[in-house]
Coordinates of N, CA and C in Angstrom, one line a residue:
M568 N 0.8 -1.2 0.0 CA 0.0 0.0 0.0 C 0.9 1.2 0.0
G569 N 0.5 2.2 -0.8 CA 1.3 3.4 -0.9 C 0.8 4.7 -0.3
S570 N -0.2 4.6 0.5 CA -0.8 5.8 1.1 C -1.3 5.6 2.5
I571 N -1.4 6.7 3.2 CA -1.9 6.6 4.6 C -3.4 6.5 4.7
A572 N -4.1 6.8 3.6 CA -5.6 6.7 3.6 C -6.0 6.3 2.2
P573 N -7.2 5.7 2.1 CA -7.7 5.3 0.8 C -7.9 6.5 -0.1
S574 N -7.8 6.2 -1.4 CA -8.0 7.3 -2.4 C -9.3 8.0 -2.2
S575 N -9.3 9.3 -2.2 CA -10.5 10.1 -2.0 C -11.4 10.1 -3.3
A576 N -12.6 10.5 -3.1 CA -13.6 10.7 -4.2 C -13.0 11.6 -5.3
A577 N -12.3 12.6 -4.9 CA -11.7 13.5 -5.9 C -10.6 12.8 -6.7
L578 N -9.7 12.0 -6.1 CA -8.7 11.3 -6.8 C -9.4 10.2 -7.7
R579 N -10.4 9.6 -7.2 CA -11.1 8.5 -8.0 C -11.6 9.2 -9.2
R580 N -12.3 10.3 -9.1 CA -12.8 11.0 -10.3 C -11.7 11.4 -11.3
L581 N -10.6 11.9 -10.7 CA -9.5 12.3 -11.6 C -8.9 11.1 -12.4
I582 N -8.8 10.0 -11.7 CA -8.3 8.7 -12.4 C -9.4 8.3 -13.4
G583 N -10.6 8.3 -13.0 CA -11.7 7.8 -13.9 C -11.8 8.7 -15.1
S584 N -11.6 10.0 -15.0 CA -11.8 10.9 -16.2 C -10.6 10.7 -17.2
N585 N -9.6 10.0 -16.8 CA -8.4 9.8 -17.7 C -8.4 8.4 -18.3
I586 N -9.3 7.6 -18.0 CA -9.4 6.3 -18.6 C -9.9 6.3 -20.0
Q587 N -9.2 5.6 -20.9 CA -9.7 5.5 -22.3 C -9.8 4.1 -22.7
R588 N -10.8 3.7 -23.5 CA -11.0 2.3 -24.0 C -12.1 2.3 -24.9
T589 N -12.1 1.4 -25.8 CA -13.2 1.1 -26.7 C -14.1 0.0 -26.0
P590 N -15.3 -0.2 -26.4 CA -16.2 -1.1 -25.7 C -15.6 -2.6 -25.6
D591 N -14.7 -3.0 -26.5 CA -14.2 -4.4 -26.5 C -12.9 -4.5 -25.7
Q592 N -12.3 -3.3 -25.3 CA -11.0 -3.4 -24.6 C -11.2 -3.5 -23.1
L593 N -10.1 -4.0 -22.5 CA -10.0 -4.1 -21.1 C -9.4 -2.9 -20.5
V594 N -9.6 -2.7 -19.2 CA -8.8 -1.8 -18.4 C -8.1 -2.7 -17.3
V595 N -6.8 -2.5 -17.2 CA -6.1 -3.3 -16.2 C -5.5 -2.5 -15.1
E596 N -5.6 -3.0 -13.9 CA -5.1 -2.3 -12.7 C -4.0 -3.1 -12.1
F597 N -2.8 -2.5 -11.9 CA -1.7 -3.1 -11.3 C -1.7 -2.6 -9.8
G598 N -1.9 -3.5 -8.9 CA -1.9 -3.1 -7.5 C -3.3 -2.7 -7.0
G599 N -4.2 -3.6 -7.0 CA -5.6 -3.3 -6.7 C -5.9 -2.9 -5.3
G600 N -5.0 -3.4 -4.4 CA -5.1 -3.0 -2.9 C -6.5 -3.3 -2.4
T601 N -7.1 -2.2 -1.7 CA -8.4 -2.4 -1.1 C -9.5 -2.0 -2.0
G602 N -9.2 -1.7 -3.2 CA -10.3 -1.4 -4.2 C -10.8 0.0 -4.4
A603 N -10.1 1.0 -3.8 CA -10.6 2.3 -4.0 C -10.4 2.8 -5.4
V604 N -9.3 2.4 -6.1 CA -9.2 2.8 -7.5 C -10.0 1.9 -8.4
T605 N -10.2 0.6 -8.0 CA -11.1 -0.3 -8.7 C -12.4 0.3 -8.8
R606 N -12.9 0.9 -7.7 CA -14.2 1.6 -7.6 C -14.2 2.7 -8.6
A607 N -13.1 3.5 -8.7 CA -13.0 4.6 -9.6 C -13.2 4.2 -11.0
I608 N -12.6 3.1 -11.4 CA -12.6 2.6 -12.7 C -14.0 2.2 -13.1
L609 N -14.7 1.5 -12.1 CA -16.1 1.1 -12.4 C -17.0 2.3 -12.4
E610 N -16.8 3.3 -11.6 CA -17.6 4.5 -11.6 C -17.4 5.3 -12.9
A611 N -16.3 5.1 -13.5 CA -16.0 5.8 -14.8 C -16.8 5.1 -16.0
G612 N -17.5 4.0 -15.6 CA -18.3 3.4 -16.7 C -17.7 2.1 -17.3
V613 N -16.6 1.7 -16.8 CA -16.0 0.4 -17.3 C -16.8 -0.7 -16.7
P614 N -17.3 -1.6 -17.6 CA -18.1 -2.8 -17.1 C -17.2 -3.7 -16.3
A615 N -17.7 -4.3 -15.3 CA -16.9 -5.1 -14.4 C -16.2 -6.3 -15.2
N616 N -16.9 -6.8 -16.2 CA -16.3 -7.9 -17.0 C -15.2 -7.4 -17.9
K617 N -14.9 -6.1 -17.9 CA -13.8 -5.5 -18.7 C -12.7 -5.0 -17.8
L618 N -12.7 -5.3 -16.5 CA -11.7 -4.8 -15.6 C -11.0 -6.0 -15.0
V619 N -9.6 -5.9 -15.1 CA -8.8 -7.0 -14.6 C -7.8 -6.3 -13.6
S620 N -7.7 -6.9 -12.4 CA -6.8 -6.3 -11.4 C -5.8 -7.3 -11.0
F621 N -4.5 -6.9 -10.8 CA -3.5 -7.7 -10.4 C -3.1 -7.2 -9.0
E622 N -3.1 -8.1 -8.0 CA -2.8 -7.8 -6.6 C -2.0 -9.0 -6.1
I623 N -0.7 -8.7 -5.8 CA 0.2 -9.8 -5.3 C -0.1 -10.3 -3.9
D624 N -0.6 -9.4 -3.1 CA -0.9 -9.7 -1.7 C -2.1 -10.6 -1.6
G625 N -2.0 -11.8 -1.1 CA -3.1 -12.7 -1.1 C -4.3 -12.3 -0.4
E626 N -4.1 -11.7 0.8 CA -5.3 -11.2 1.6 C -6.0 -10.0 0.8
L627 N -5.2 -9.1 0.3 CA -5.8 -8.0 -0.5 C -6.5 -8.5 -1.7
A628 N -5.9 -9.5 -2.4 CA -6.5 -10.1 -3.6 C -7.9 -10.7 -3.3
D629 N -7.9 -11.5 -2.2 CA -9.1 -12.1 -1.8 C -10.2 -11.1 -1.4
Y630 N -9.8 -10.0 -0.7 CA -10.7 -9.0 -0.3 C -11.3 -8.3 -1.6
L631 N -10.4 -8.0 -2.5 CA -10.8 -7.3 -3.7 C -11.8 -8.2 -4.5
G632 N -11.5 -9.5 -4.6 CA -12.4 -10.4 -5.3 C -13.7 -10.5 -4.7
N633 N -13.7 -10.5 -3.3 CA -15.0 -10.6 -2.6 C -15.8 -9.3 -2.7
R634 N -15.1 -8.2 -2.7 CA -15.8 -6.9 -2.8 C -16.3 -6.6 -4.2
Y635 N -15.6 -7.1 -5.2 CA -16.0 -6.9 -6.6 C -16.0 -8.2 -7.3
P636 N -17.0 -9.0 -7.1 CA -17.0 -10.4 -7.6 C -17.0 -10.5 -9.1
D637 N -17.4 -9.5 -9.8 CA -17.6 -9.6 -11.2 C -16.4 -9.1 -12.0
I638 N -15.3 -8.6 -11.3 CA -14.1 -8.3 -12.0 C -13.2 -9.5 -11.9
T639 N -12.1 -9.5 -12.8 CA -11.1 -10.6 -12.7 C -10.0 -10.1 -11.9
V640 N -9.7 -10.9 -10.9 CA -8.5 -10.6 -10.0 C -7.5 -11.7 -10.1
F641 N -6.3 -11.3 -10.5 CA -5.2 -12.2 -10.5 C -4.3 -12.0 -9.2
R642 N -4.2 -13.0 -8.5 CA -3.3 -13.0 -7.2 C -1.9 -13.3 -7.7
E643 N -1.4 -12.4 -8.4 CA -0.1 -12.6 -9.1 C 0.7 -11.3 -9.2
D644 N 1.9 -11.4 -9.5 CA 2.8 -10.3 -9.8 C 2.4 -9.7 -11.2
C645 N 2.2 -8.4 -11.2 CA 1.7 -7.7 -12.5 C 2.7 -7.9 -13.6
R646 N 4.0 -8.2 -13.3 CA 4.9 -8.4 -14.4 C 4.6 -9.6 -15.2
K647 N 3.7 -10.5 -14.7 CA 3.3 -11.6 -15.5 C 2.0 -11.4 -16.3
A648 N 1.6 -10.1 -16.4 CA 0.3 -9.8 -17.0 C 0.1 -10.4 -18.4
A649 N 1.1 -10.2 -19.3 CA 0.9 -10.7 -20.6 C 0.7 -12.2 -20.7
S650 N 1.4 -13.0 -19.9 CA 1.2 -14.4 -19.9 C -0.2 -14.8 -19.3
L651 N -0.6 -14.1 -18.3 CA -1.9 -14.4 -17.7 C -3.1 -13.9 -18.5
L652 N -3.0 -12.8 -19.2 CA -4.0 -12.3 -20.0 C -4.1 -13.2 -21.3
G653 N -3.0 -13.7 -21.8 CA -3.0 -14.5 -22.9 C -3.0 -13.7 -24.2
A654 N -2.7 -14.4 -25.3 CA -2.5 -13.7 -26.6 C -3.8 -13.0 -27.1
E655 N -4.9 -13.4 -26.7 CA -6.2 -12.8 -27.1 C -6.3 -11.4 -26.6
Q656 N -5.8 -11.1 -25.4 CA -5.9 -9.8 -24.8 C -4.6 -8.9 -24.8
T657 N -3.5 -9.6 -24.9 CA -2.2 -8.9 -24.9 C -2.2 -7.9 -26.1
G658 N -1.8 -6.7 -25.8 CA -1.8 -5.7 -26.9 C -3.1 -5.0 -27.2
K659 N -4.1 -5.4 -26.4 CA -5.5 -4.9 -26.7 C -6.1 -4.3 -25.5
V660 N -5.3 -3.8 -24.6 CA -5.8 -3.2 -23.3 C -5.8 -1.6 -23.6
G661 N -6.9 -1.0 -23.3 CA -7.1 0.4 -23.5 C -6.3 1.3 -22.5
T662 N -6.4 0.9 -21.2 CA -5.7 1.7 -20.2 C -5.2 0.7 -19.1
V663 N -4.0 1.1 -18.7 CA -3.4 0.4 -17.5 C -3.3 1.5 -16.4
V664 N -3.8 1.2 -15.2 CA -3.7 2.1 -14.1 C -2.8 1.4 -13.1
I665 N -1.7 2.1 -12.7 CA -0.8 1.6 -11.8 C -1.0 2.2 -10.4
G666 N -1.3 1.4 -9.4 CA -1.5 1.8 -8.0 C -0.4 1.4 -7.1
I667 N 0.7 0.9 -7.7 CA 1.9 0.5 -7.0 C 2.7 1.7 -6.7
P668 N 3.2 1.9 -5.5 CA 4.1 3.0 -5.2 C 5.4 2.9 -5.9
M669 N 5.5 3.1 -7.2 CA 6.7 2.8 -8.0 C 7.9 3.5 -7.5
I670 N 7.8 4.7 -7.0 CA 9.0 5.5 -6.5 C 9.7 4.7 -5.4
T671 N 9.1 3.8 -4.7 CA 9.8 3.1 -3.6 C 10.5 1.9 -4.1
F672 N 10.5 1.6 -5.4 CA 11.1 0.4 -5.9 C 12.3 0.7 -6.7
P673 N 13.3 -0.3 -6.8 CA 14.5 0.0 -7.6 C 14.1 0.2 -9.1
L674 N 15.0 0.8 -9.8 CA 14.8 1.2 -11.2 C 14.5 -0.1 -12.1
E675 N 15.2 -1.2 -11.8 CA 15.0 -2.4 -12.6 C 13.6 -2.9 -12.4
F676 N 13.1 -2.9 -11.2 CA 11.7 -3.4 -11.0 C 10.7 -2.4 -11.8
Q677 N 11.0 -1.1 -11.7 CA 10.1 -0.2 -12.4 C 10.2 -0.5 -13.9
R678 N 11.4 -0.7 -14.4 CA 11.5 -1.0 -15.9 C 10.7 -2.3 -16.2
E679 N 10.7 -3.3 -15.4 CA 10.0 -4.5 -15.6 C 8.5 -4.3 -15.6
V680 N 8.0 -3.5 -14.7 CA 6.5 -3.2 -14.6 C 6.1 -2.4 -15.9
I681 N 7.0 -1.4 -16.2 CA 6.7 -0.6 -17.4 C 6.7 -1.5 -18.7
D682 N 7.6 -2.4 -18.8 CA 7.7 -3.3 -19.9 C 6.4 -4.1 -20.0
A683 N 6.0 -4.6 -18.8 CA 4.7 -5.4 -18.8 C 3.5 -4.5 -19.2
T684 N 3.5 -3.3 -18.8 CA 2.5 -2.3 -19.1 C 2.4 -2.2 -20.7
F685 N 3.5 -1.9 -21.3 CA 3.5 -1.6 -22.7 C 3.3 -2.9 -23.6
T686 N 3.6 -4.0 -23.0 CA 3.3 -5.3 -23.7 C 1.8 -5.5 -23.8
I687 N 1.0 -5.2 -22.8 CA -0.4 -5.5 -22.9 C -1.2 -4.3 -23.4
L688 N -0.7 -3.1 -23.4 CA -1.4 -2.0 -24.0 C -1.5 -2.0 -25.5
Q689 N -2.6 -1.6 -26.0 CA -2.8 -1.4 -27.4 C -1.9 -0.2 -27.8
P690 N -1.4 -0.1 -29.1 CA -0.6 1.0 -29.5 C -1.5 2.3 -29.2
G691 N -0.9 3.3 -28.6 CA -1.6 4.5 -28.3 C -2.4 4.4 -27.0
G692 N -2.4 3.3 -26.3 CA -3.2 3.1 -25.1 C -2.7 4.0 -24.0
R693 N -3.4 4.0 -23.0 CA -3.1 5.0 -21.9 C -2.5 4.2 -20.7
F694 N -1.4 4.8 -20.2 CA -0.7 4.3 -19.0 C -0.8 5.4 -18.0
L695 N -1.5 5.1 -16.9 CA -1.8 6.1 -15.8 C -1.1 5.6 -14.6
L696 N -0.5 6.6 -13.9 CA 0.1 6.3 -12.6 C -0.3 7.5 -11.7
Y697 N -0.8 7.2 -10.5 CA -1.1 8.2 -9.6 C 0.0 8.3 -8.5
S698 N 0.2 9.5 -8.0 CA 1.4 9.6 -7.1 C 1.1 10.8 -6.1
F699 N 1.8 10.8 -5.0 CA 1.7 11.8 -4.0 C 2.9 12.8 -4.1
M700 N 3.7 12.6 -5.1 CA 4.9 13.5 -5.3 C 4.5 14.7 -6.1
P701 N 5.2 15.8 -5.9 CA 4.9 17.0 -6.7 C 5.5 16.9 -8.1
H702 N 6.4 15.9 -8.3 CA 7.0 15.7 -9.6 C 6.8 14.3 -10.1
S703 N 7.2 14.0 -11.3 CA 7.0 12.7 -11.8 C 7.7 11.6 -10.9
P704 N 6.9 10.6 -10.6 CA 7.5 9.5 -9.7 C 8.4 8.6 -10.4
L705 N 8.4 8.7 -11.7 CA 9.3 7.9 -12.5 C 10.4 8.7 -13.2
N706 N 11.6 8.1 -13.2 CA 12.7 8.8 -13.9 C 12.5 8.6 -15.4
R707 N 11.9 9.5 -16.1 CA 11.5 9.3 -17.5 C 12.7 9.1 -18.4
A708 N 13.8 9.8 -18.2 CA 14.9 9.6 -19.1 C 15.5 8.2 -18.9
A709 N 15.7 7.8 -17.7 CA 16.3 6.4 -17.4 C 15.4 5.3 -17.9
L710 N 14.1 5.5 -17.9 CA 13.1 4.5 -18.3 C 12.6 4.6 -19.8
G711 N 13.2 5.6 -20.5 CA 12.8 5.8 -21.9 C 11.3 6.2 -22.1
L712 N 10.9 7.1 -21.2 CA 9.5 7.5 -21.2 C 9.3 9.0 -21.4
R713 N 8.2 9.3 -21.9 CA 7.7 10.7 -21.9 C 6.5 10.7 -21.1
G714 N 6.2 11.8 -20.5 CA 5.0 11.8 -19.7 C 4.6 13.2 -19.3
K715 N 3.4 13.3 -18.7 CA 3.0 14.6 -18.2 C 1.9 14.4 -17.1
R716 N 1.8 15.4 -16.3 CA 0.8 15.4 -15.2 C -0.5 15.7 -15.9
L717 N -1.4 14.8 -15.7 CA -2.8 15.0 -16.3 C -3.7 15.7 -15.4
G718 N -3.4 15.7 -14.1 CA -4.3 16.4 -13.2 C -3.8 16.3 -11.8
F719 N -4.3 17.2 -10.9 CA -3.9 17.2 -9.5 C -5.1 17.5 -8.7
T720 N -5.1 16.9 -7.5 CA -6.2 17.2 -6.5 C -5.6 17.4 -5.2
P721 N -5.9 18.5 -4.6 CA -5.5 18.8 -3.2 C -6.4 18.0 -2.2
F722 N -7.5 17.5 -2.7 CA -8.6 16.9 -1.9 C -8.4 15.4 -1.8
N723 N -7.2 15.0 -1.4 CA -6.8 13.7 -1.1 C -5.8 13.7 0.0
L724 N -5.6 12.7 0.8 CA -4.7 12.6 1.9 C -3.6 11.6 1.6
P725 N -2.4 11.9 1.2 CA -2.0 13.3 0.8 C -2.5 13.7 -0.5
P726 N -2.3 15.0 -0.9 CA -2.7 15.5 -2.2 C -2.0 14.6 -3.3
A727 N -2.7 14.5 -4.4 CA -2.2 13.5 -5.4 C -2.3 14.1 -6.8
S728 N -1.5 13.5 -7.7 CA -1.5 13.8 -9.1 C -1.7 12.5 -9.9
V729 N -2.2 12.6 -11.1 CA -2.3 11.5 -12.0 C -1.4 11.9 -13.2
W730 N -0.5 10.9 -13.5 CA 0.4 11.1 -14.6 C 0.1 10.2 -15.7
G731 N 0.3 10.6 -16.9 CA 0.2 9.8 -18.1 C 1.6 9.6 -18.7
Y732 N 1.9 8.4 -19.2 CA 3.2 8.1 -19.8 C 3.1 7.4 -21.1
W733 N 4.1 7.6 -21.9 CA 4.2 6.9 -23.2 C 5.6 6.8 -23.5
R734 N 5.9 5.8 -24.4 CA 7.3 5.7 -24.9 C 7.6 6.6 -26.0
G735 N 8.9 7.1 -26.0 CA 9.2 8.0 -27.1 C 10.3 8.8 -26.8

């Protein structure tokens, strides 16, 4: 878990407003936690059967699956996303939302998560990361990324930003 409190309604709306997908595409969440962002994704209009969440912590994965029984929850490392989604969905995901506190992990782990993200995303798909830092939580140059802050809310504890990233 990366925060002292669950994501606020303001942060959930900010995340939800930045999700993009076509009706046949999935939205994938890395680090589902207690489901606050899962809720945001569903509130943004993503059907439960089009939401896949990866949560490595067994207790949290079970909680998430019980709280949202119609979504798919993988009790697995998100770096395995492509193999778990399979060829039919790999490369066809509209948005990946990362709820993992990436700034706390070594660069190599970050690189592996980002590689997993771009493997499953459709070309031009959206990679979202929310953070409590006033600057990008990822070293864009070291990771070969471009990105920008898509929004900020002071109405979260702590205040939070949503970042969008792409390769280039």
